[in-house]
Amino acid sequence: MKLPDLKTARVRNQQIVKYYEADILRNENLFKGKKYFLKTYGCQMNVHDSELIKNLVEGLGFIEVDKMEGSDLVILNTCAIRENAHDKVFGFLGRCKHEKEINKNMIVCLCGCMAQEPSVCEEILSKHKYIDLVFGTHNIHELPNMLLNKMSKTDIEVESKEGDVIEGLSYTRDSKIEAWVNIMYGCDKFCTYCIVPYTRGKQRSRKSSYILDEVLKLKNDGYKEVTLLGQNVNAYGKDIEDELSFSELLRKVSQTGIERIRFVTSHPWDFEDSLIEVIAECDNIMPYIHLPLQSGSSRILKLMGRRYTKEEYIALFNKIKSRIPSASLTTDIIVGFPGETEEDFLETLEVVNACKYDSAFTFIFSPRVGTPAEKLPDDVPLKVKEERLHRLNEVINKYSLEANERYIGKTVKVLINGISEKGNNKVCGYTETMKLVNVEGSKDLIGQIVDVEITEAKSFSLNGVAK
Ligand code: 5AD
Ligand code: SF4
C-alpha cells in the first residue's frame, strides 16, 4: 500500500512531530465506508479528545455507528480517576472480546487515561490479547498512522508524559453551539489521591495566540459558547516564559466578543483576585465557578496535598460571592479519605453548610495505583464511607433545590442547545450559571440565547417558558 506524505506538526518547543493529516488520508479512501464505534468515559477533557479522534478516523473514511456489534473499529476512550471507571471499561471489553470471536477483523483500540497506566498496559499485554491497539493521551494524533500500519499484534504507543503541545489539529465537534477549547494539558499539583498528573503528565499550556485564534474561528463559525478546558486552568501560563496569566487570557478571550465563556476546572490555591475581577467585569464570562473543596477538614486537606486550609477556602468562597453575588459555585468532595474521622467528615458538612453550593459532585475515595494516598492505611470501612456519602448528598441536594428555587419567577438567559428529554414541545439549555432548564418552546430556538421565565425548580433542573 502506498502511503501519503507525512505532515510536520507545529509543536511548542521547536521539536518536530510527523503524522498523516486526516484531510490527505480522506482522499486516499483507505477505510471508506468502514464503521467505527467510539465510547467515551470520564471528564470533559476525554469528551474533547474524542472529538479529535472522530476527526482523525472520519478523515480515514470511517463512519460512526452507535453499536459496537458489527463495527470494523471500536475505540474506548477511557478514564482512570476511580476504580469504578476501570471496572466499566473492563466490563465493556468483555463484550468486545466476545464480538471479536465472531467478527475477527474488528480492530479494538483502548486509549485515554487507562492506557497511560503502566499496570493496565501490563494487564492488557498479558490477559487481553484481542486488543489491537493501545495509545495514550499524548498519542492521539498518531492514530491514523497506527491504523494505516495496522498491526497483527497488540501495538502500544504510549509516549512519554513530557509530550509537546501539538497545534494545528482539527476536531469533529459534537455541537455547533458550544465548543470545548483546551488551554492546557496535564497537571502539576499532585494531590495525593489523584492519578491525573501520572496519566496526563506535567502541565503544558498552549500558547495564548493559538487559543485566541481558535476562539475567534469558533465565533466566526457561529459558536455561541466556549469552555476553556484544563485540569487546573488558573495555573495557565505558569509553565511557559512570557505567557499571559489565566486572568489576562480570559480578558483577551472575552474581547473576541464570543457570547459566552466558561472554564473548568480551577484550583483554590491558584485563584487570584485578578481572576475574580475579570469575571465580575466581563459580561460574556459566565458567573459560574467550579471550585473543588475535596474535604472540609484542614488535617485531611493537608494529607491530600491541597495547599489550603478550611478557613482559607471559606474566605476565598466568600470573597468570590461578595464580588459576584449572582455567581453559582459548585464543587467536588471526596469522602472516606484514609484516616478520615467522623469529626473530619463533620467539618466537611460544616463547609457545605457555610457555602451552600449550587451543586456538587461527591465521591468515595478510590485508591489509585502509584499515588501517595494508595500507600496510606485505608482504615475507613466501606459501610462508613457509603453512609457519609449518603449524608453528604442529602445536604448537597437540599442546597441545590434551594438555589434552584431562588430562580422561580425570574427571567434568565438560556442558551438553547437541544430537544429536552422531558417530552414534546420542549427544548433545553443552560443559564449563564449552568442551570439546566427545560423550556416550553419550539425547536427553532436551538442555537439561540433566549429569555426564559422560570416557573418550576427541581434539585437538578428548572422548568420555564420562553418569553
Ligand atoms: N478517589 C475519589 N475521587 C477522586 N477524584 C480524583 N481522584 C479521586 C480518587 N482517587 C475526584 C476529585 C476530583 C474529581 C474530578 O474526581 O474530587 O476533583
Ligand atoms: Fe488531580 Fe489535584 Fe491536579 Fe485536580 S489539581 S487534576 S485533583 S492532581
Short mmCIF file of C-alpha atoms and ligand atoms in Angstrom, two decimals:
data_model
loop_
_atom_site.label_atom_id
_atom_site.label_comp_id
_atom_site.label_asym_id
_atom_site.label_seq_id
_atom_site.Cartn_x
_atom_site.Cartn_y
_atom_site.Cartn_z
CA MET A 1 0.00 0.00 0.00
CA LYS A 2 1.40 3.40 -0.93
CA LEU A 3 1.08 5.85 1.94
CA PRO A 4 0.65 9.59 1.56
CA ASP A 5 3.39 12.01 2.59
CA LEU A 6 3.89 12.66 6.26
CA LYS A 7 2.90 16.11 7.57
CA THR A 8 5.05 18.02 10.01
CA ALA A 9 3.20 19.31 13.05
CA ARG A 10 3.94 22.59 14.72
CA VAL A 11 4.95 21.93 18.29
CA ARG A 12 5.74 24.29 21.08
CA ASN A 13 9.44 23.93 21.67
CA GLN A 14 10.56 23.62 18.08
CA GLN A 15 10.52 19.84 18.02
CA ILE A 16 9.01 18.21 15.01
CA VAL A 17 6.33 15.56 15.07
CA LYS A 18 5.39 13.76 11.88
CA TYR A 19 1.91 12.48 11.20
CA TYR A 20 -0.53 11.72 8.43
CA GLU A 21 -3.06 14.50 8.08
CA ALA A 22 -6.65 13.33 8.10
CA ASP A 23 -7.57 15.52 5.11
CA ILE A 24 -4.89 13.94 2.98
CA LEU A 25 -5.89 10.47 4.05
CA ARG A 26 -9.51 11.23 3.25
CA ASN A 27 -8.52 11.44 -0.41
CA GLU A 28 -6.95 8.03 -0.24
CA ASN A 29 -10.28 6.38 0.69
CA LEU A 30 -8.40 3.70 2.55
CA PHE A 31 -11.12 2.93 5.06
CA LYS A 32 -14.04 4.38 3.11
CA GLY A 33 -17.41 3.22 4.41
CA LYS A 34 -15.97 1.17 7.27
CA LYS A 35 -17.87 1.53 10.54
CA TYR A 36 -16.43 2.78 13.81
CA PHE A 37 -17.88 2.79 17.30
CA LEU A 38 -16.45 5.21 19.85
CA LYS A 39 -17.24 5.08 23.56
CA THR A 40 -16.05 7.85 25.84
CA TYR A 41 -15.70 7.56 29.60
CA GLY A 42 -14.81 10.27 32.10
CA CYS A 43 -14.36 14.01 32.08
CA GLN A 44 -14.81 16.84 29.56
CA MET A 45 -11.15 16.50 28.60
CA ASN A 46 -11.89 12.99 27.33
CA VAL A 47 -15.05 14.15 25.59
CA HIS A 48 -12.98 16.75 23.75
CA ASP A 49 -10.22 14.22 22.97
CA SER A 50 -12.93 12.07 21.40
CA GLU A 51 -13.81 14.97 19.10
CA LEU A 52 -10.22 14.81 17.86
CA ILE A 53 -10.39 11.01 17.49
CA LYS A 54 -13.60 11.36 15.45
CA ASN A 55 -11.97 13.84 13.13
CA LEU A 56 -9.00 11.57 12.58
CA VAL A 57 -10.91 8.36 11.92
CA GLU A 58 -13.60 10.04 9.84
CA GLY A 59 -10.74 11.53 7.87
CA LEU A 60 -9.73 7.98 7.03
CA GLY A 61 -13.22 7.26 5.70
CA PHE A 62 -14.77 5.58 8.75
CA ILE A 63 -18.44 6.30 9.51
CA GLU A 64 -19.67 6.46 13.11
CA VAL A 65 -22.22 3.87 14.27
CA ASP A 66 -23.97 3.60 17.61
CA LYS A 67 -23.41 -0.11 18.19
CA MET A 68 -20.17 -1.92 18.85
CA GLU A 69 -21.52 -5.17 17.43
CA GLY A 70 -20.89 -5.37 13.69
CA SER A 71 -18.46 -2.44 13.53
CA ASP A 72 -14.97 -2.55 11.97
CA LEU A 73 -13.26 -0.37 14.55
CA VAL A 74 -14.03 0.02 18.25
CA ILE A 75 -12.35 2.76 20.25
CA LEU A 76 -12.70 3.02 24.00
CA ASN A 77 -11.53 6.38 25.31
CA THR A 78 -11.05 5.56 28.96
CA CYS A 79 -10.90 7.22 32.37
CA ALA A 80 -8.71 6.20 35.30
CA ILE A 81 -9.83 8.57 38.00
CA ARG A 82 -11.61 5.97 40.16
CA GLU A 83 -11.74 2.18 40.28
CA ASN A 84 -15.34 2.06 39.04
CA ALA A 85 -14.23 3.78 35.82
CA HIS A 86 -11.81 0.87 35.28
CA ASP A 87 -14.49 -1.70 36.05
CA LYS A 88 -16.85 -0.22 33.45
CA VAL A 89 -14.16 -0.38 30.75
CA PHE A 90 -13.17 -3.97 31.52
CA GLY A 91 -16.88 -4.88 31.53
CA PHE A 92 -17.29 -3.44 28.03
CA LEU A 93 -14.06 -5.06 26.86
CA GLY A 94 -15.58 -8.43 27.78
CA ARG A 95 -18.33 -7.72 25.21
CA CYS A 96 -15.72 -6.69 22.62
CA LYS A 97 -13.83 -9.94 23.16
CA HIS A 98 -16.99 -11.93 22.58
CA GLU A 99 -17.81 -9.92 19.43
CA LYS A 100 -14.31 -10.41 18.09
CA GLU A 101 -14.77 -14.15 18.21
CA ILE A 102 -17.50 -13.68 15.57
CA ASN A 103 -16.16 -10.58 13.82
CA LYS A 104 -12.47 -11.47 13.59
CA ASN A 105 -11.32 -8.42 11.60
CA MET A 106 -12.72 -5.90 14.05
CA ILE A 107 -9.96 -3.60 15.36
CA VAL A 108 -10.20 -2.91 19.09
CA CYS A 109 -8.41 0.18 20.43
CA LEU A 110 -8.08 1.29 24.02
CA CYS A 111 -6.94 4.85 24.59
CA GLY A 112 -7.20 7.66 27.13
CA CYS A 113 -6.08 7.72 30.74
CA MET A 114 -6.13 3.97 31.44
CA ALA A 115 -3.71 3.49 28.56
CA GLN A 116 -1.26 5.75 30.40
CA GLU A 117 -1.20 3.46 33.42
CA PRO A 118 1.71 1.00 33.30
CA SER A 119 -0.18 -1.60 35.35
CA VAL A 120 -3.09 -1.53 32.88
CA CYS A 121 -0.77 -1.91 29.89
CA GLU A 122 0.82 -4.93 31.53
CA GLU A 123 -2.60 -6.44 32.18
CA ILE A 124 -3.63 -5.88 28.55
CA LEU A 125 -0.47 -7.40 27.18
CA SER A 126 -0.84 -10.48 29.33
CA LYS A 127 -4.61 -11.02 29.53
CA HIS A 128 -6.40 -9.09 26.78
CA LYS A 129 -4.65 -10.14 23.61
CA TYR A 130 -7.69 -9.35 21.45
CA ILE A 131 -6.98 -5.62 21.90
CA ASP A 132 -5.18 -4.46 18.75
CA LEU A 133 -4.05 -1.01 19.71
CA VAL A 134 -3.34 0.85 22.91
CA PHE A 135 -2.46 4.51 22.74
CA GLY A 136 -2.09 7.19 25.36
CA THR A 137 -3.50 10.68 25.73
CA HIS A 138 -0.31 12.10 24.18
CA ASN A 139 -0.50 9.96 21.03
CA ILE A 140 -3.98 10.58 19.69
CA HIS A 141 -2.67 12.47 16.64
CA GLU A 142 -0.79 9.32 15.65
CA LEU A 143 -3.94 7.23 15.39
CA PRO A 144 -4.24 7.38 11.56
CA ASN A 145 -0.62 6.36 11.39
CA MET A 146 -1.22 3.43 13.69
CA LEU A 147 -4.33 2.30 11.82
CA LEU A 148 -2.60 2.55 8.47
CA ASN A 149 0.17 0.32 9.70
CA LYS A 150 -2.50 -1.90 11.18
CA MET A 151 -0.79 -4.37 13.35
CA SER A 152 -1.23 -8.05 13.56
CA LYS A 153 -0.23 -7.93 17.22
CA THR A 154 -1.04 -5.58 20.05
CA ASP A 155 0.78 -2.35 19.48
CA ILE A 156 1.40 0.01 22.31
CA GLU A 157 2.06 3.67 21.69
CA VAL A 158 2.21 5.46 24.98
CA GLU A 159 4.62 8.30 24.54
CA SER A 160 6.49 9.82 27.46
CA LYS A 161 4.46 12.20 29.59
CA GLU A 162 6.72 15.06 28.61
CA GLY A 163 4.99 15.20 25.19
CA ASP A 164 4.70 18.52 23.46
CA VAL A 165 1.66 20.58 22.73
CA ILE A 166 0.64 19.87 19.19
CA GLU A 167 -1.13 22.61 17.31
CA GLY A 168 -3.00 22.54 14.04
CA LEU A 169 -5.27 19.59 14.88
CA SER A 170 -8.90 19.57 13.77
CA TYR A 171 -11.92 18.42 15.73
CA THR A 172 -15.26 16.98 14.70
CA ARG A 173 -17.23 18.79 17.37
CA ASP A 174 -20.35 17.23 18.86
CA SER A 175 -22.11 20.59 18.98
CA LYS A 176 -22.41 23.54 16.60
CA ILE A 177 -23.36 25.80 19.50
CA GLU A 178 -20.97 25.09 22.38
CA ALA A 179 -17.30 24.20 21.95
CA TRP A 180 -14.52 22.91 24.16
CA VAL A 181 -11.15 24.64 23.86
CA ASN A 182 -8.11 23.14 25.54
CA ILE A 183 -5.94 25.81 27.07
CA MET A 184 -3.53 23.43 28.79
CA TYR A 185 -2.81 19.77 29.26
CA GLY A 186 -1.73 17.84 32.36
CA CYS A 187 -1.40 18.95 35.95
CA ASP A 188 1.49 19.74 38.32
CA LYS A 189 -0.48 19.75 41.54
CA PHE A 190 -0.01 16.10 42.51
CA CYS A 191 -2.88 15.92 45.00
CA THR A 192 -2.02 12.72 46.83
CA TYR A 193 -5.15 10.79 45.79
CA CYS A 194 -5.10 11.78 42.13
CA ILE A 195 -3.82 9.83 39.14
CA VAL A 196 -4.15 12.68 36.61
CA PRO A 197 -0.56 14.02 36.87
CA TYR A 198 0.61 10.48 36.06
CA THR A 199 -1.85 9.79 33.22
CA ARG A 200 -1.95 13.22 31.60
CA GLY A 201 1.54 14.30 32.52
CA LYS A 202 3.01 17.55 33.66
CA GLN A 203 1.31 20.85 32.95
CA ARG A 204 1.76 22.13 29.39
CA SER A 205 -0.03 25.36 28.46
CA ARG A 206 -0.95 26.15 24.89
CA LYS A 207 0.35 29.44 23.55
CA SER A 208 -2.28 32.12 24.02
CA SER A 209 -2.10 33.16 20.35
CA TYR A 210 -3.31 29.69 19.28
CA ILE A 211 -6.10 29.72 21.87
CA LEU A 212 -7.31 33.16 20.79
CA ASP A 213 -7.21 32.16 17.11
CA GLU A 214 -9.26 29.07 17.89
CA VAL A 215 -11.88 31.05 19.83
CA LEU A 216 -12.13 33.66 17.05
CA LYS A 217 -12.59 30.95 14.47
CA LEU A 218 -15.31 29.31 16.58
CA LYS A 219 -17.05 32.65 16.94
CA ASN A 220 -16.89 33.22 13.18
CA ASP A 221 -18.28 29.71 12.66
CA GLY A 222 -21.32 30.72 14.72
CA TYR A 223 -20.47 29.13 18.06
CA LYS A 224 -22.17 30.86 20.98
CA GLU A 225 -20.17 29.43 23.87
CA VAL A 226 -16.65 28.22 24.56
CA THR A 227 -15.48 26.29 27.61
CA LEU A 228 -11.79 26.73 28.32
CA LEU A 229 -10.53 23.34 29.42
CA GLY A 230 -7.71 22.31 31.72
CA GLN A 231 -7.17 20.27 34.87
CA ASN A 232 -6.21 23.42 36.65
CA VAL A 233 -6.96 26.36 34.37
CA ASN A 234 -5.96 29.10 36.77
CA ALA A 235 -2.35 27.86 36.70
CA TYR A 236 -2.44 28.59 32.94
CA GLY A 237 0.77 30.05 31.53
CA LYS A 238 2.92 29.39 34.60
CA ASP A 239 4.90 26.74 32.71
CA ILE A 240 5.97 28.99 29.82
CA GLU A 241 8.02 32.16 29.86
CA ASP A 242 6.38 35.45 28.88
CA GLU A 243 2.91 33.96 28.65
CA LEU A 244 -0.32 35.60 29.79
CA SER A 245 -1.75 34.70 33.20
CA PHE A 246 -5.13 32.98 33.23
CA SER A 247 -6.98 36.18 34.08
CA GLU A 248 -5.19 38.02 31.25
CA LEU A 249 -6.03 35.21 28.86
CA LEU A 250 -9.65 35.27 29.97
CA ARG A 251 -9.88 39.01 29.34
CA LYS A 252 -8.49 38.54 25.83
CA VAL A 253 -10.91 35.68 25.16
CA SER A 254 -13.70 37.99 26.35
CA GLN A 255 -12.51 40.66 23.89
CA THR A 256 -13.06 38.28 20.96
CA GLY A 257 -16.73 39.07 21.52
CA ILE A 258 -17.90 35.44 21.65
CA GLU A 259 -21.20 35.43 23.50
CA ARG A 260 -20.40 33.12 26.39
CA ILE A 261 -17.21 31.90 28.03
CA ARG A 262 -16.76 29.49 30.89
CA PHE A 263 -13.86 27.48 32.22
CA VAL A 264 -13.23 24.25 34.12
CA THR A 265 -11.58 23.39 36.49
CA SER A 266 -9.96 25.82 38.88
CA HIS A 267 -7.87 25.07 41.94
CA PRO A 268 -8.47 27.27 45.01
CA TRP A 269 -4.71 27.65 45.54
CA ASP A 270 -4.18 29.48 42.23
CA PHE A 271 -7.36 31.57 42.42
CA GLU A 272 -6.08 35.14 42.29
CA ASP A 273 -8.06 38.33 42.92
CA SER A 274 -7.44 39.40 39.33
CA LEU A 275 -9.45 36.36 38.19
CA ILE A 276 -12.40 37.35 40.35
CA GLU A 277 -12.19 40.87 38.88
CA VAL A 278 -12.15 39.74 35.28
CA ILE A 279 -15.19 37.51 35.80
CA ALA A 280 -17.02 40.36 37.55
CA GLU A 281 -16.12 42.90 34.85
CA CYS A 282 -16.69 40.98 31.61
CA ASP A 283 -20.33 40.36 30.73
CA ASN A 284 -19.57 37.43 28.44
CA ILE A 285 -17.70 35.47 31.11
CA MET A 286 -20.30 33.26 32.75
CA PRO A 287 -20.65 33.71 36.51
CA TYR A 288 -20.14 30.01 37.09
CA ILE A 289 -17.20 28.71 39.08
CA HIS A 290 -16.37 25.12 39.87
CA LEU A 291 -14.19 25.29 42.97
CA PRO A 292 -13.26 21.80 44.21
CA LEU A 293 -13.20 21.57 48.01
CA GLN A 294 -12.33 17.83 48.34
CA SER A 295 -12.55 17.95 52.14
CA GLY A 296 -13.59 20.44 54.81
CA SER A 297 -11.01 19.23 57.31
CA SER A 298 -7.68 21.10 57.24
CA ARG A 299 -5.98 17.96 58.53
CA ILE A 300 -7.30 15.86 55.64
CA LEU A 301 -6.63 18.66 53.14
CA LYS A 302 -3.00 18.56 54.25
CA LEU A 303 -2.86 14.79 53.75
CA MET A 304 -4.44 15.34 50.33
CA GLY A 305 -1.74 17.88 49.43
CA ARG A 306 -4.35 20.51 48.58
CA ARG A 307 -2.32 23.55 49.77
CA TYR A 308 -5.19 25.39 51.52
CA THR A 309 -6.97 25.15 54.85
CA LYS A 310 -10.68 25.02 55.55
CA GLU A 311 -10.59 28.68 56.64
CA GLU A 312 -8.68 29.82 53.54
CA TYR A 313 -11.17 28.01 51.30
CA ILE A 314 -14.19 29.60 53.01
CA ALA A 315 -12.55 33.04 52.84
CA LEU A 316 -11.96 32.61 49.08
CA PHE A 317 -15.50 31.38 48.57
CA ASN A 318 -16.92 34.41 50.41
CA LYS A 319 -14.65 36.80 48.51
CA ILE A 320 -15.99 35.45 45.20
CA LYS A 321 -19.60 35.57 46.36
CA SER A 322 -19.35 39.11 47.69
CA ARG A 323 -17.75 40.44 44.47
CA ILE A 324 -20.06 38.39 42.17
CA PRO A 325 -23.29 37.80 44.11
CA SER A 326 -25.05 36.18 41.14
CA ALA A 327 -22.30 33.58 40.72
CA SER A 328 -23.15 29.93 41.05
CA LEU A 329 -20.46 27.90 42.73
CA THR A 330 -20.14 24.14 42.51
CA THR A 331 -17.63 21.73 43.96
CA ASP A 332 -16.13 18.24 44.18
CA ILE A 333 -15.90 16.40 47.50
CA ILE A 334 -14.25 13.11 48.41
CA VAL A 335 -15.41 11.18 51.48
CA GLY A 336 -13.55 8.38 53.21
CA PHE A 337 -10.00 9.54 52.50
CA PRO A 338 -7.62 7.33 54.55
CA GLY A 339 -7.79 8.34 58.19
CA GLU A 340 -10.94 10.48 57.82
CA THR A 341 -12.69 10.52 61.19
CA GLU A 342 -16.30 11.41 61.94
CA GLU A 343 -15.00 14.79 63.16
CA ASP A 344 -13.20 15.39 59.85
CA PHE A 345 -16.36 14.49 57.97
CA LEU A 346 -18.45 16.84 60.15
CA GLU A 347 -16.05 19.62 59.15
CA THR A 348 -16.81 18.85 55.51
CA LEU A 349 -20.51 19.16 56.27
CA GLU A 350 -19.75 22.43 58.06
CA VAL A 351 -18.13 23.88 54.94
CA VAL A 352 -21.04 22.67 52.80
CA ASN A 353 -23.44 24.37 55.20
CA ALA A 354 -21.38 27.57 55.04
CA CYS A 355 -21.04 27.59 51.23
CA LYS A 356 -24.47 26.24 50.27
CA TYR A 357 -23.20 25.10 46.88
CA ASP A 358 -25.39 25.24 43.81
CA SER A 359 -24.42 21.63 43.23
CA ALA A 360 -21.59 19.20 43.87
CA PHE A 361 -20.01 16.01 42.62
CA THR A 362 -19.35 13.69 45.51
CA PHE A 363 -17.13 10.62 45.54
CA ILE A 364 -15.93 7.84 47.79
CA PHE A 365 -12.12 7.77 47.94
CA SER A 366 -10.73 5.24 45.49
CA PRO A 367 -7.07 4.23 45.91
CA ARG A 368 -5.18 4.65 42.62
CA VAL A 369 -2.07 2.63 41.86
CA GLY A 370 1.10 4.70 42.16
CA THR A 371 -0.38 7.66 44.04
CA PRO A 372 0.88 8.54 47.55
CA ALA A 373 -2.60 8.08 49.08
CA GLU A 374 -2.67 4.47 47.89
CA LYS A 375 0.03 3.72 50.46
CA LEU A 376 -1.86 5.27 53.39
CA PRO A 377 -3.71 2.77 55.59
CA ASP A 378 -7.29 2.88 54.30
CA ASP A 379 -8.91 2.46 57.69
CA VAL A 380 -12.43 3.73 56.99
CA PRO A 381 -14.82 0.78 56.47
CA LEU A 382 -16.77 0.86 53.19
CA LYS A 383 -20.06 0.95 55.08
CA VAL A 384 -18.97 4.12 56.87
CA LYS A 385 -17.82 5.70 53.58
CA GLU A 386 -21.17 4.90 51.97
CA GLU A 387 -23.08 6.28 54.90
CA ARG A 388 -21.02 9.53 54.81
CA LEU A 389 -21.62 9.86 51.07
CA HIS A 390 -25.34 9.46 51.65
CA ARG A 391 -25.42 12.06 54.43
CA LEU A 392 -23.36 14.45 52.33
CA ASN A 393 -25.61 14.04 49.29
CA GLU A 394 -28.70 14.77 51.35
CA VAL A 395 -27.26 18.12 52.43
CA ILE A 396 -25.93 18.93 48.94
CA ASN A 397 -29.30 18.15 47.33
CA LYS A 398 -31.14 20.31 49.84
CA TYR A 399 -28.98 23.32 48.92
CA SER A 400 -29.23 22.55 45.18
CA LEU A 401 -33.01 22.67 45.42
CA GLU A 402 -32.91 25.88 47.48
CA ALA A 403 -30.55 27.51 44.96
CA ASN A 404 -32.84 26.48 42.11
CA GLU A 405 -35.96 27.70 43.91
CA ARG A 406 -34.49 31.19 44.04
CA TYR A 407 -34.88 31.28 40.23
CA ILE A 408 -38.67 30.87 40.28
CA GLY A 409 -40.38 33.92 38.77
CA LYS A 410 -37.13 35.29 37.38
CA THR A 411 -36.34 35.75 33.69
CA VAL A 412 -32.94 34.39 32.74
CA LYS A 413 -30.95 33.96 29.56
CA VAL A 414 -30.78 30.35 28.37
CA LEU A 415 -28.60 29.09 25.53
CA ILE A 416 -30.89 26.51 23.95
CA ASN A 417 -28.82 23.54 22.81
CA GLY A 418 -31.27 20.74 22.01
CA ILE A 419 -34.55 18.95 22.40
CA SER A 420 -35.50 18.29 26.02
CA GLU A 421 -35.67 14.75 27.34
CA LYS A 422 -38.83 15.87 29.14
CA GLY A 423 -41.07 15.33 26.16
CA ASN A 424 -42.75 17.02 23.26
CA ASN A 425 -42.67 20.73 22.57
CA LYS A 426 -39.78 21.23 24.95
CA VAL A 427 -36.23 22.27 24.31
CA CYS A 428 -33.44 22.64 26.85
CA GLY A 429 -30.32 24.59 27.58
CA TYR A 430 -28.21 26.23 30.24
CA THR A 431 -28.37 29.55 32.05
CA GLU A 432 -25.22 31.63 32.45
CA THR A 433 -24.91 29.99 35.86
CA MET A 434 -25.03 26.49 34.27
CA LYS A 435 -28.51 25.57 35.43
CA LEU A 436 -30.21 23.10 33.13
CA VAL A 437 -33.58 24.48 32.02
CA ASN A 438 -36.35 22.63 30.20
CA VAL A 439 -38.16 25.25 28.16
CA GLU A 440 -41.57 25.19 26.56
CA GLY A 441 -40.84 26.39 23.06
CA SER A 442 -40.19 25.28 19.53
CA LYS A 443 -37.04 23.64 18.25
CA ASP A 444 -36.38 26.76 16.13
CA LEU A 445 -34.94 28.19 19.35
CA ILE A 446 -31.99 25.75 19.26
CA GLY A 447 -28.77 27.71 18.97
CA GLN A 448 -30.25 30.92 20.34
CA ILE A 449 -29.86 32.69 23.66
CA VAL A 450 -33.45 33.12 24.82
CA ASP A 451 -35.12 34.96 27.71
CA VAL A 452 -36.89 32.32 29.78
CA GLU A 453 -39.21 32.82 32.72
CA ILE A 454 -38.60 30.14 35.33
CA THR A 455 -41.79 28.52 36.54
CA GLU A 456 -40.62 25.47 38.50
CA ALA A 457 -37.49 24.27 40.30
CA LYS A 458 -36.24 20.74 40.93
CA SER A 459 -32.96 19.66 42.55
CA PHE A 460 -31.17 19.15 39.23
CA SER A 461 -33.09 21.28 36.73
CA LEU A 462 -35.50 24.16 36.18
CA ASN A 463 -38.61 24.45 34.03
CA GLY A 464 -39.53 27.61 32.19
CA VAL A 465 -41.33 29.31 29.35
CA ALA A 466 -39.63 31.22 26.50
CA LYS A 467 -40.69 34.88 26.51
N1 5AD B 1 -10.89 8.87 44.56
C1 5AD B 1 -12.06 9.53 44.59
N2 5AD B 1 -12.29 10.67 43.94
C2 5AD B 1 -11.28 11.19 43.22
N3 5AD B 1 -11.18 12.31 42.47
C3 5AD B 1 -9.95 12.38 41.95
N4 5AD B 1 -9.23 11.31 42.34
C4 5AD B 1 -10.03 10.57 43.14
C5 5AD B 1 -9.85 9.35 43.85
N5 5AD B 1 -8.69 8.71 43.84
C6 5AD B 1 -12.28 13.28 42.34
C7 5AD B 1 -11.86 14.65 42.85
C8 5AD B 1 -11.69 15.44 41.58
C9 5AD B 1 -12.73 14.80 40.68
C10 5AD B 1 -12.53 15.05 39.23
O1 5AD B 1 -12.61 13.43 40.96
O2 5AD B 1 -12.92 15.17 43.63
O3 5AD B 1 -11.91 16.82 41.76
FE1 SF4 B 2 -5.78 15.84 40.26
FE2 SF4 B 2 -5.23 17.74 42.07
FE3 SF4 B 2 -4.42 18.04 39.50
FE4 SF4 B 2 -7.03 18.21 40.09
S1 SF4 B 2 -5.42 19.61 40.83
S2 SF4 B 2 -6.11 17.06 38.39
S3 SF4 B 2 -7.26 16.72 41.77
S4 SF4 B 2 -3.73 16.49 40.96
#
